[in-house]
PDB file of C-alpha atoms in Angstrom:
ATOM      1  CA  MET A   1     -18.001  12.014  22.309  1.00  0.00           C
ATOM      2  CA  THR A   2     -16.466  11.556  19.065  1.00  0.00           C
ATOM      3  CA  THR A   3     -17.799  14.142  16.306  1.00  0.00           C
ATOM      4  CA  LEU A   4     -17.927  11.995  12.992  1.00  0.00           C
ATOM      5  CA  LYS A   5     -16.675  13.607  10.239  1.00  0.00           C
ATOM      6  CA  ASN A   6     -18.774  13.894   6.814  1.00  0.00           C
ATOM      7  CA  ALA A   7     -18.268  11.830   3.608  1.00  0.00           C
ATOM      8  CA  LEU A   8     -19.938  12.745   0.391  1.00  0.00           C
ATOM      9  CA  VAL A   9     -20.077   9.566  -2.008  1.00  0.00           C
ATOM     10  CA  VAL A  10     -21.084  10.940  -5.529  1.00  0.00           C
ATOM     11  CA  ARG A  11     -21.674   8.262  -7.948  1.00  0.00           C
ATOM     12  CA  GLY A  12     -22.715   7.393 -11.510  1.00  0.00           C
ATOM     13  CA  GLY A  13     -21.986   7.329 -15.139  1.00  0.00           C
ATOM     14  CA  TRP A  14     -21.233   4.650 -16.967  1.00  0.00           C
ATOM     15  CA  ASP A  15     -22.261   2.057 -15.746  1.00  0.00           C
ATOM     16  CA  GLY A  16     -19.397  -0.186 -16.983  1.00  0.00           C
ATOM     17  CA  HIS A  17     -17.350   1.366 -14.071  1.00  0.00           C
ATOM     18  CA  GLN A  18     -19.746  -0.164 -11.620  1.00  0.00           C
ATOM     19  CA  PRO A  19     -20.269   3.018  -9.952  1.00  0.00           C
ATOM     20  CA  VAL A  20     -22.750   1.381  -7.190  1.00  0.00           C
ATOM     21  CA  GLU A  21     -20.832  -2.037  -6.614  1.00  0.00           C
ATOM     22  CA  THR A  22     -16.967   0.055  -6.349  1.00  0.00           C
ATOM     23  CA  THR A  23     -18.452   2.353  -3.985  1.00  0.00           C
ATOM     24  CA  GLU A  24     -20.049  -0.001  -1.577  1.00  0.00           C
ATOM     25  CA  LEU A  25     -16.509  -1.666  -1.471  1.00  0.00           C
ATOM     26  CA  PHE A  26     -15.227   1.448   0.945  1.00  0.00           C
ATOM     27  CA  ILE A  27     -18.589   3.005   2.317  1.00  0.00           C
ATOM     28  CA  PRO A  28     -18.210   0.611   5.433  1.00  0.00           C
ATOM     29  CA  TYR A  29     -14.280   1.140   5.778  1.00  0.00           C
ATOM     30  CA  LEU A  30     -15.158   4.878   5.508  1.00  0.00           C
ATOM     31  CA  ARG A  31     -17.776   3.940   8.142  1.00  0.00           C
ATOM     32  CA  ASP A  32     -14.965   2.626  10.476  1.00  0.00           C
ATOM     33  CA  ASN A  33     -12.646   5.367  10.331  1.00  0.00           C
ATOM     34  CA  GLY A  34     -15.206   7.877  11.640  1.00  0.00           C
ATOM     35  CA  PHE A  35     -17.148   8.977   8.692  1.00  0.00           C
ATOM     36  CA  ASP A  36     -20.841   9.406   8.397  1.00  0.00           C
ATOM     37  CA  VAL A  37     -21.665   8.744   4.712  1.00  0.00           C
ATOM     38  CA  ARG A  38     -23.447  10.761   2.523  1.00  0.00           C
ATOM     39  CA  VAL A  39     -24.661   8.734  -0.642  1.00  0.00           C
ATOM     40  CA  GLU A  40     -25.620  11.401  -4.709  1.00  0.00           C
ATOM     41  CA  GLU A  41     -25.954   9.238  -7.503  1.00  0.00           C
ATOM     42  CA  ASN A  42     -25.510  13.132  -9.222  1.00  0.00           C
ATOM     43  CA  THR A  43     -23.580  15.898  -9.112  1.00  0.00           C
ATOM     44  CA  ALA A  44     -26.510  18.683  -8.252  1.00  0.00           C
ATOM     45  CA  VAL A  45     -25.605  18.433  -4.175  1.00  0.00           C
ATOM     46  CA  TYR A  46     -22.413  19.751  -5.220  1.00  0.00           C
ATOM     47  CA  ALA A  47     -24.076  23.178  -5.218  1.00  0.00           C
ATOM     48  CA  GLU A  48     -25.379  23.172  -2.095  1.00  0.00           C
ATOM     49  CA  THR A  49     -22.667  25.581  -0.356  1.00  0.00           C
ATOM     50  CA  GLU A  50     -24.302  24.945   2.830  1.00  0.00           C
ATOM     51  CA  TYR A  51     -24.247  21.544   3.087  1.00  0.00           C
ATOM     52  CA  MET A  52     -20.886  20.914   0.718  1.00  0.00           C
ATOM     53  CA  ALA A  53     -19.056  23.545   3.480  1.00  0.00           C
ATOM     54  CA  THR A  54     -19.498  20.277   5.939  1.00  0.00           C
ATOM     55  CA  VAL A  55     -18.022  18.137   3.848  1.00  0.00           C
ATOM     56  CA  ASP A  56     -14.109  16.582   4.770  1.00  0.00           C
ATOM     57  CA  LEU A  57     -14.232  13.886   2.056  1.00  0.00           C
ATOM     58  CA  ILE A  58     -15.239  13.722  -1.055  1.00  0.00           C
ATOM     59  CA  VAL A  59     -14.801  10.319  -2.825  1.00  0.00           C
ATOM     60  CA  GLN A  60     -16.041  10.342  -6.618  1.00  0.00           C
ATOM     61  CA  CYS A  61     -17.272   7.926  -9.187  1.00  0.00           C
ATOM     62  CA  ASN A  62     -18.429   9.329 -11.477  1.00  0.00           C
ATOM     63  CA  THR A  63     -17.797   8.369 -15.100  1.00  0.00           C
ATOM     64  CA  MET A  64     -18.229  10.611 -19.188  1.00  0.00           C
ATOM     65  CA  THR A  65     -20.851  12.829 -17.871  1.00  0.00           C
ATOM     66  CA  THR A  66     -21.700  15.964 -17.876  1.00  0.00           C
ATOM     67  CA  ILE A  67     -21.665  18.982 -14.789  1.00  0.00           C
ATOM     68  CA  GLU A  68     -23.396  22.288 -14.464  1.00  0.00           C
ATOM     69  CA  PRO A  69     -21.563  25.086 -13.950  1.00  0.00           C
ATOM     70  CA  GLU A  70     -22.996  25.737 -10.611  1.00  0.00           C
ATOM     71  CA  GLU A  71     -22.124  22.182  -9.400  1.00  0.00           C
ATOM     72  CA  PHE A  72     -18.243  22.168 -10.638  1.00  0.00           C
ATOM     73  CA  LYS A  73     -18.134  25.854  -8.596  1.00  0.00           C
ATOM     74  CA  GLY A  74     -19.330  24.487  -5.650  1.00  0.00           C
ATOM     75  CA  LEU A  75     -17.132  21.540  -5.769  1.00  0.00           C
ATOM     76  CA  ARG A  76     -14.005  23.202  -6.924  1.00  0.00           C
ATOM     77  CA  SER A  77     -14.998  26.217  -3.560  1.00  0.00           C
ATOM     78  CA  ALA A  78     -15.579  23.009  -1.194  1.00  0.00           C
ATOM     79  CA  VAL A  79     -11.709  21.451  -2.262  1.00  0.00           C
ATOM     80  CA  GLU A  80     -10.179  24.883  -2.180  1.00  0.00           C
ATOM     81  CA  ASN A  81     -11.941  25.332   1.584  1.00  0.00           C
ATOM     82  CA  GLY A  82     -10.340  22.218   2.400  1.00  0.00           C
ATOM     83  CA  THR A  83     -12.084  19.536   1.563  1.00  0.00           C
ATOM     84  CA  GLY A  84     -10.104  16.430   0.074  1.00  0.00           C
ATOM     85  CA  LEU A  85     -11.126  14.959  -3.212  1.00  0.00           C
ATOM     86  CA  ALA A  86     -10.344  11.356  -3.646  1.00  0.00           C
ATOM     87  CA  GLY A  87     -11.242   8.593  -6.611  1.00  0.00           C
ATOM     88  CA  TRP A  88     -10.193   5.932  -9.014  1.00  0.00           C
ATOM     89  CA  HIS A  89     -10.102   5.538 -12.907  1.00  0.00           C
ATOM     90  CA  GLY A  90     -12.274   6.704 -14.860  1.00  0.00           C
ATOM     91  CA  GLY A  91     -14.718   7.864 -11.484  1.00  0.00           C
ATOM     92  CA  ILE A  92     -12.409  10.895 -11.239  1.00  0.00           C
ATOM     93  CA  ALA A  93      -9.341  11.343 -14.272  1.00  0.00           C
ATOM     94  CA  ASP A  94     -12.781  11.054 -16.711  1.00  0.00           C
ATOM     95  CA  SER A  95     -15.412  12.048 -15.275  1.00  0.00           C
ATOM     96  CA  TYR A  96     -16.625  15.513 -17.421  1.00  0.00           C
ATOM     97  CA  ARG A  97     -15.383  16.155 -20.874  1.00  0.00           C
ATOM     98  CA  ASN A  98     -17.770  19.137 -21.267  1.00  0.00           C
ATOM     99  CA  ASN A  99     -15.631  21.169 -18.413  1.00  0.00           C
ATOM    100  CA  SER A 100     -11.721  22.165 -18.675  1.00  0.00           C
ATOM    101  CA  ASP A 101     -12.298  23.712 -15.279  1.00  0.00           C
ATOM    102  CA  TYR A 102     -12.936  20.897 -13.682  1.00  0.00           C
ATOM    103  CA  LEU A 103      -9.277  18.848 -15.720  1.00  0.00           C
ATOM    104  CA  HIS A 104      -7.576  21.913 -14.275  1.00  0.00           C
ATOM    105  CA  LEU A 105      -8.762  20.584 -10.622  1.00  0.00           C
ATOM    106  CA  ILE A 106      -7.668  16.962 -11.071  1.00  0.00           C
ATOM    107  CA  GLY A 107      -4.861  17.901 -12.918  1.00  0.00           C
ATOM    108  CA  GLY A 108      -4.271  14.743 -15.133  1.00  0.00           C
ATOM    109  CA  GLN A 109      -7.277  13.461 -18.085  1.00  0.00           C
ATOM    110  CA  PHE A 110      -7.931  10.104 -18.998  1.00  0.00           C
ATOM    111  CA  ALA A 111      -6.760   9.801 -23.303  1.00  0.00           C
ATOM    112  CA  CYS A 112      -6.713   6.300 -23.939  1.00  0.00           C
ATOM    113  CA  HIS A 113      -6.645   2.387 -22.721  1.00  0.00           C
ATOM    114  CA  PRO A 114      -4.366   0.650 -26.009  1.00  0.00           C
ATOM    115  CA  GLY A 115      -5.698  -2.411 -25.826  1.00  0.00           C
ATOM    116  CA  LYS A 116      -5.158  -5.922 -27.396  1.00  0.00           C
ATOM    117  CA  HIS A 117      -4.607  -6.545 -31.319  1.00  0.00           C
ATOM    118  CA  ALA A 118      -8.070  -6.186 -33.496  1.00  0.00           C
ATOM    119  CA  ASP A 119      -7.467  -9.499 -34.352  1.00  0.00           C
ATOM    120  CA  GLU A 120      -8.190 -10.749 -30.363  1.00  0.00           C
ATOM    121  CA  ALA A 121     -11.564  -8.650 -29.886  1.00  0.00           C
ATOM    122  CA  THR A 122     -14.039  -9.849 -29.125  1.00  0.00           C
ATOM    123  CA  GLY A 123     -16.185  -6.529 -28.142  1.00  0.00           C
ATOM    124  CA  GLU A 124     -16.224  -6.541 -24.684  1.00  0.00           C
ATOM    125  CA  GLN A 125     -14.372  -5.158 -21.798  1.00  0.00           C
ATOM    126  CA  SER A 126     -11.634  -7.399 -21.729  1.00  0.00           C
ATOM    127  CA  ASP A 127     -10.874  -6.051 -25.152  1.00  0.00           C
ATOM    128  CA  ASN A 128      -8.745  -3.647 -23.479  1.00  0.00           C
ATOM    129  CA  TYR A 129      -7.500  -5.424 -20.351  1.00  0.00           C
ATOM    130  CA  VAL A 130      -3.352  -6.560 -21.178  1.00  0.00           C
ATOM    131  CA  PRO A 131      -0.310  -6.754 -18.402  1.00  0.00           C
ATOM    132  CA  TYR A 132       1.109  -3.586 -17.222  1.00  0.00           C
ATOM    133  CA  THR A 133       3.316  -2.930 -13.787  1.00  0.00           C
ATOM    134  CA  VAL A 134       2.173  -0.161 -11.646  1.00  0.00           C
ATOM    135  CA  SER A 135       5.831   1.030 -10.752  1.00  0.00           C
ATOM    136  CA  MET A 136       6.687   3.279  -7.684  1.00  0.00           C
ATOM    137  CA  ASN A 137       8.565   6.740  -7.439  1.00  0.00           C
ATOM    138  CA  ALA A 138      11.070   6.844  -4.803  1.00  0.00           C
ATOM    139  CA  ALA A 139       8.474   9.348  -3.062  1.00  0.00           C
ATOM    140  CA  ALA A 140       6.242   6.239  -2.987  1.00  0.00           C
ATOM    141  CA  ALA A 141       7.932   4.694   0.088  1.00  0.00           C
ATOM    142  CA  ASN A 142       7.974   7.584   2.353  1.00  0.00           C
ATOM    143  CA  HIS A 143       4.717   8.118   1.628  1.00  0.00           C
ATOM    144  CA  PRO A 144       1.551   7.460   3.634  1.00  0.00           C
ATOM    145  CA  ILE A 145      -0.488   6.421   0.824  1.00  0.00           C
ATOM    146  CA  THR A 146       2.269   3.748  -1.056  1.00  0.00           C
ATOM    147  CA  GLU A 147       4.900   3.427   2.056  1.00  0.00           C
ATOM    148  CA  GLY A 148       5.849  -0.480   2.463  1.00  0.00           C
ATOM    149  CA  ILE A 149       4.243  -1.066  -1.221  1.00  0.00           C
ATOM    150  CA  GLY A 150       6.510  -1.976  -3.794  1.00  0.00           C
ATOM    151  CA  ASP A 151       5.582  -2.569  -7.480  1.00  0.00           C
ATOM    152  CA  PHE A 152       2.685  -4.563  -8.837  1.00  0.00           C
ATOM    153  CA  ASP A 153       1.424  -5.934 -12.039  1.00  0.00           C
ATOM    154  CA  LEU A 154      -2.446  -6.211 -13.074  1.00  0.00           C
ATOM    155  CA  VAL A 155      -4.031  -7.010 -16.234  1.00  0.00           C
ATOM    156  CA  THR A 156      -7.037  -4.126 -17.136  1.00  0.00           C
ATOM    157  CA  GLU A 157      -7.413  -1.135 -18.940  1.00  0.00           C
ATOM    158  CA  GLN A 158      -3.667   0.614 -18.742  1.00  0.00           C
ATOM    159  CA  TYR A 159      -4.606   4.548 -18.571  1.00  0.00           C
ATOM    160  CA  TRP A 160      -2.730   6.997 -21.214  1.00  0.00           C
ATOM    161  CA  VAL A 161      -2.860   9.822 -18.986  1.00  0.00           C
ATOM    162  CA  LEU A 162      -2.698  13.675 -20.504  1.00  0.00           C
ATOM    163  CA  ALA A 163      -0.994  15.524 -16.866  1.00  0.00           C
ATOM    164  CA  ASP A 164       0.566  18.452 -15.838  1.00  0.00           C
ATOM    165  CA  SER A 165       3.836  19.311 -13.681  1.00  0.00           C
ATOM    166  CA  TYR A 166       1.977  19.786 -10.697  1.00  0.00           C
ATOM    167  CA  ILE A 167       0.522  17.062  -9.882  1.00  0.00           C
ATOM    168  CA  ASP A 168       3.453  14.995  -7.295  1.00  0.00           C
ATOM    169  CA  VAL A 169       2.831  11.637  -8.759  1.00  0.00           C
ATOM    170  CA  LEU A 170       3.439   8.574  -6.735  1.00  0.00           C
ATOM    171  CA  ALA A 171       3.830   5.556  -9.181  1.00  0.00           C
ATOM    172  CA  THR A 172       3.816   5.151 -13.567  1.00  0.00           C
ATOM    173  CA  THR A 173       3.106   3.200 -15.655  1.00  0.00           C
ATOM    174  CA  THR A 174       4.525   2.691 -18.894  1.00  0.00           C
ATOM    175  CA  GLN A 175       2.371   2.067 -22.285  1.00  0.00           C
ATOM    176  CA  LYS A 176       5.041  -0.284 -23.863  1.00  0.00           C
ATOM    177  CA  VAL A 177       5.391  -0.018 -28.095  1.00  0.00           C
ATOM    178  CA  ARG A 178       3.589  -3.134 -29.837  1.00  0.00           C
ATOM    179  CA  GLU A 179       4.056  -3.637 -33.421  1.00  0.00           C
ATOM    180  CA  TRP A 180       0.542  -2.432 -34.336  1.00  0.00           C
ATOM    181  CA  ASP A 181       0.447   0.581 -32.676  1.00  0.00           C
ATOM    182  CA  PRO A 182       1.447   3.806 -34.291  1.00  0.00           C
ATOM    183  CA  TRP A 183       3.665   5.248 -31.581  1.00  0.00           C
ATOM    184  CA  ASN A 184       7.172   4.384 -31.503  1.00  0.00           C
ATOM    185  CA  ARG A 185       8.825   4.974 -28.217  1.00  0.00           C
ATOM    186  CA  GLU A 186       7.399   4.056 -24.665  1.00  0.00           C
ATOM    187  CA  VAL A 187       5.080   6.396 -22.889  1.00  0.00           C
ATOM    188  CA  THR A 188       5.171   6.894 -19.386  1.00  0.00           C
ATOM    189  CA  SER A 189       1.818   7.814 -17.659  1.00  0.00           C
ATOM    190  CA  PRO A 190       0.857   8.795 -14.118  1.00  0.00           C
ATOM    191  CA  ALA A 191      -0.552   5.923 -12.000  1.00  0.00           C
ATOM    192  CA  ILE A 192      -1.475   7.480  -8.874  1.00  0.00           C
ATOM    193  CA  TRP A 193      -1.012  10.936  -7.594  1.00  0.00           C
ATOM    194  CA  THR A 194      -2.449  13.773  -5.335  1.00  0.00           C
ATOM    195  CA  ARG A 195      -2.259  17.117  -6.114  1.00  0.00           C
ATOM    196  CA  GLN A 196      -2.968  20.552  -2.952  1.00  0.00           C
ATOM    197  CA  TRP A 197      -5.561  22.274  -4.275  1.00  0.00           C
ATOM    198  CA  GLY A 198      -6.211  25.489  -2.107  1.00  0.00           C
ATOM    199  CA  LYS A 199      -6.503  23.837   1.743  1.00  0.00           C
ATOM    200  CA  GLY A 200      -7.676  20.641  -0.285  1.00  0.00           C
ATOM    201  CA  ARG A 201      -5.933  17.093  -1.257  1.00  0.00           C
ATOM    202  CA  ILE A 202      -6.826  15.324  -4.618  1.00  0.00           C
ATOM    203  CA  PHE A 203      -6.079  11.860  -4.898  1.00  0.00           C
ATOM    204  CA  VAL A 204      -6.093  10.038  -7.906  1.00  0.00           C
ATOM    205  CA  SER A 205      -5.775   6.337  -8.565  1.00  0.00           C
ATOM    206  CA  THR A 206      -5.889   5.259 -12.115  1.00  0.00           C
ATOM    207  CA  PRO A 207      -6.119   1.339 -11.495  1.00  0.00           C
ATOM    208  CA  GLY A 208      -9.879   0.729 -10.611  1.00  0.00           C
ATOM    209  CA  HIS A 209     -11.902  -0.540 -13.205  1.00  0.00           C
ATOM    210  CA  ARG A 210     -14.325  -2.552 -11.601  1.00  0.00           C
ATOM    211  CA  VAL A 211     -14.514  -4.133  -8.563  1.00  0.00           C
ATOM    212  CA  GLU A 212     -12.353  -6.836  -9.243  1.00  0.00           C
ATOM    213  CA  ILE A 213      -9.305  -4.860  -9.845  1.00  0.00           C
ATOM    214  CA  LEU A 214      -9.877  -3.004  -6.732  1.00  0.00           C
ATOM    215  CA  GLU A 215      -9.920  -6.123  -4.736  1.00  0.00           C
ATOM    216  CA  ASP A 216      -6.505  -6.291  -5.690  1.00  0.00           C
ATOM    217  CA  PRO A 217      -4.499  -5.954  -2.200  1.00  0.00           C
ATOM    218  CA  ASN A 218      -2.540  -3.420  -3.336  1.00  0.00           C
ATOM    219  CA  VAL A 219      -4.859  -1.549  -5.130  1.00  0.00           C
ATOM    220  CA  LYS A 220      -7.550  -1.972  -2.101  1.00  0.00           C
ATOM    221  CA  THR A 221      -4.829  -0.442   0.156  1.00  0.00           C
ATOM    222  CA  ILE A 222      -3.902   2.281  -1.924  1.00  0.00           C
ATOM    223  CA  ILE A 223      -7.055   4.001  -2.050  1.00  0.00           C
ATOM    224  CA  GLU A 224      -8.108   3.378   1.421  1.00  0.00           C
ATOM    225  CA  ARG A 225      -5.196   5.029   2.376  1.00  0.00           C
ATOM    226  CA  GLY A 226      -6.009   7.311  -0.074  1.00  0.00           C
ATOM    227  CA  MET A 227      -8.976   8.670   0.661  1.00  0.00           C
ATOM    228  CA  LEU A 228      -8.164   9.143   4.647  1.00  0.00           C
ATOM    229  CA  TRP A 229      -4.391  10.965   3.465  1.00  0.00           C
ATOM    230  CA  ALA A 230      -7.165  13.260   1.367  1.00  0.00           C
ATOM    231  CA  SER A 231      -9.699  14.349   3.656  1.00  0.00           C
ATOM    232  CA  ARG A 232      -9.671  17.087   5.813  1.00  0.00           C
TER     233      ARG A 232
END
């Protein structure tokens, strides 16, 4: 008899990132790959110590919210003891600005997404959609998350990320200099990375603003593989 793995999906925060719709896109894939999936709409579950010890994979899509100290301790402890943590876009890289230890755990934090010129702005999310390239590093060619995937182009939010050197970067994106920008040289940020934390693996993809981006074949494949790679 096959023993199922346990996946915990934690979602919420800003509705613009479609936390329900985007996670529902991947839940069938997890079930097809042998996971029993529990879904929670807030972070209280992270403080359930006994349950968290049984979780093989956390998929988090929770943007611009807060986390209580005991909840964060439960999350970090689970990862340190082997639970995988995976996510995309602001659901993992812009989750809990009130907790610097969370930023330390993830290794990269959303800073901004420079958008169109103010004269083109309409007040919609699309004001921040720009064309950019996700550029694969040499290490990506042989990594199980990115093997066989070359550079690809998107039109969506381009994340400018503040990161440390302990992340293992698989792909980057370069913010160009436009005539109206205050910076005067190009800035390259990690776009896809992994991180080893204790016994646990962390996977982050900055592409993933909404369902239509997650349905891009390259993005979808990378996230599916990233979840499996991160799992205990």
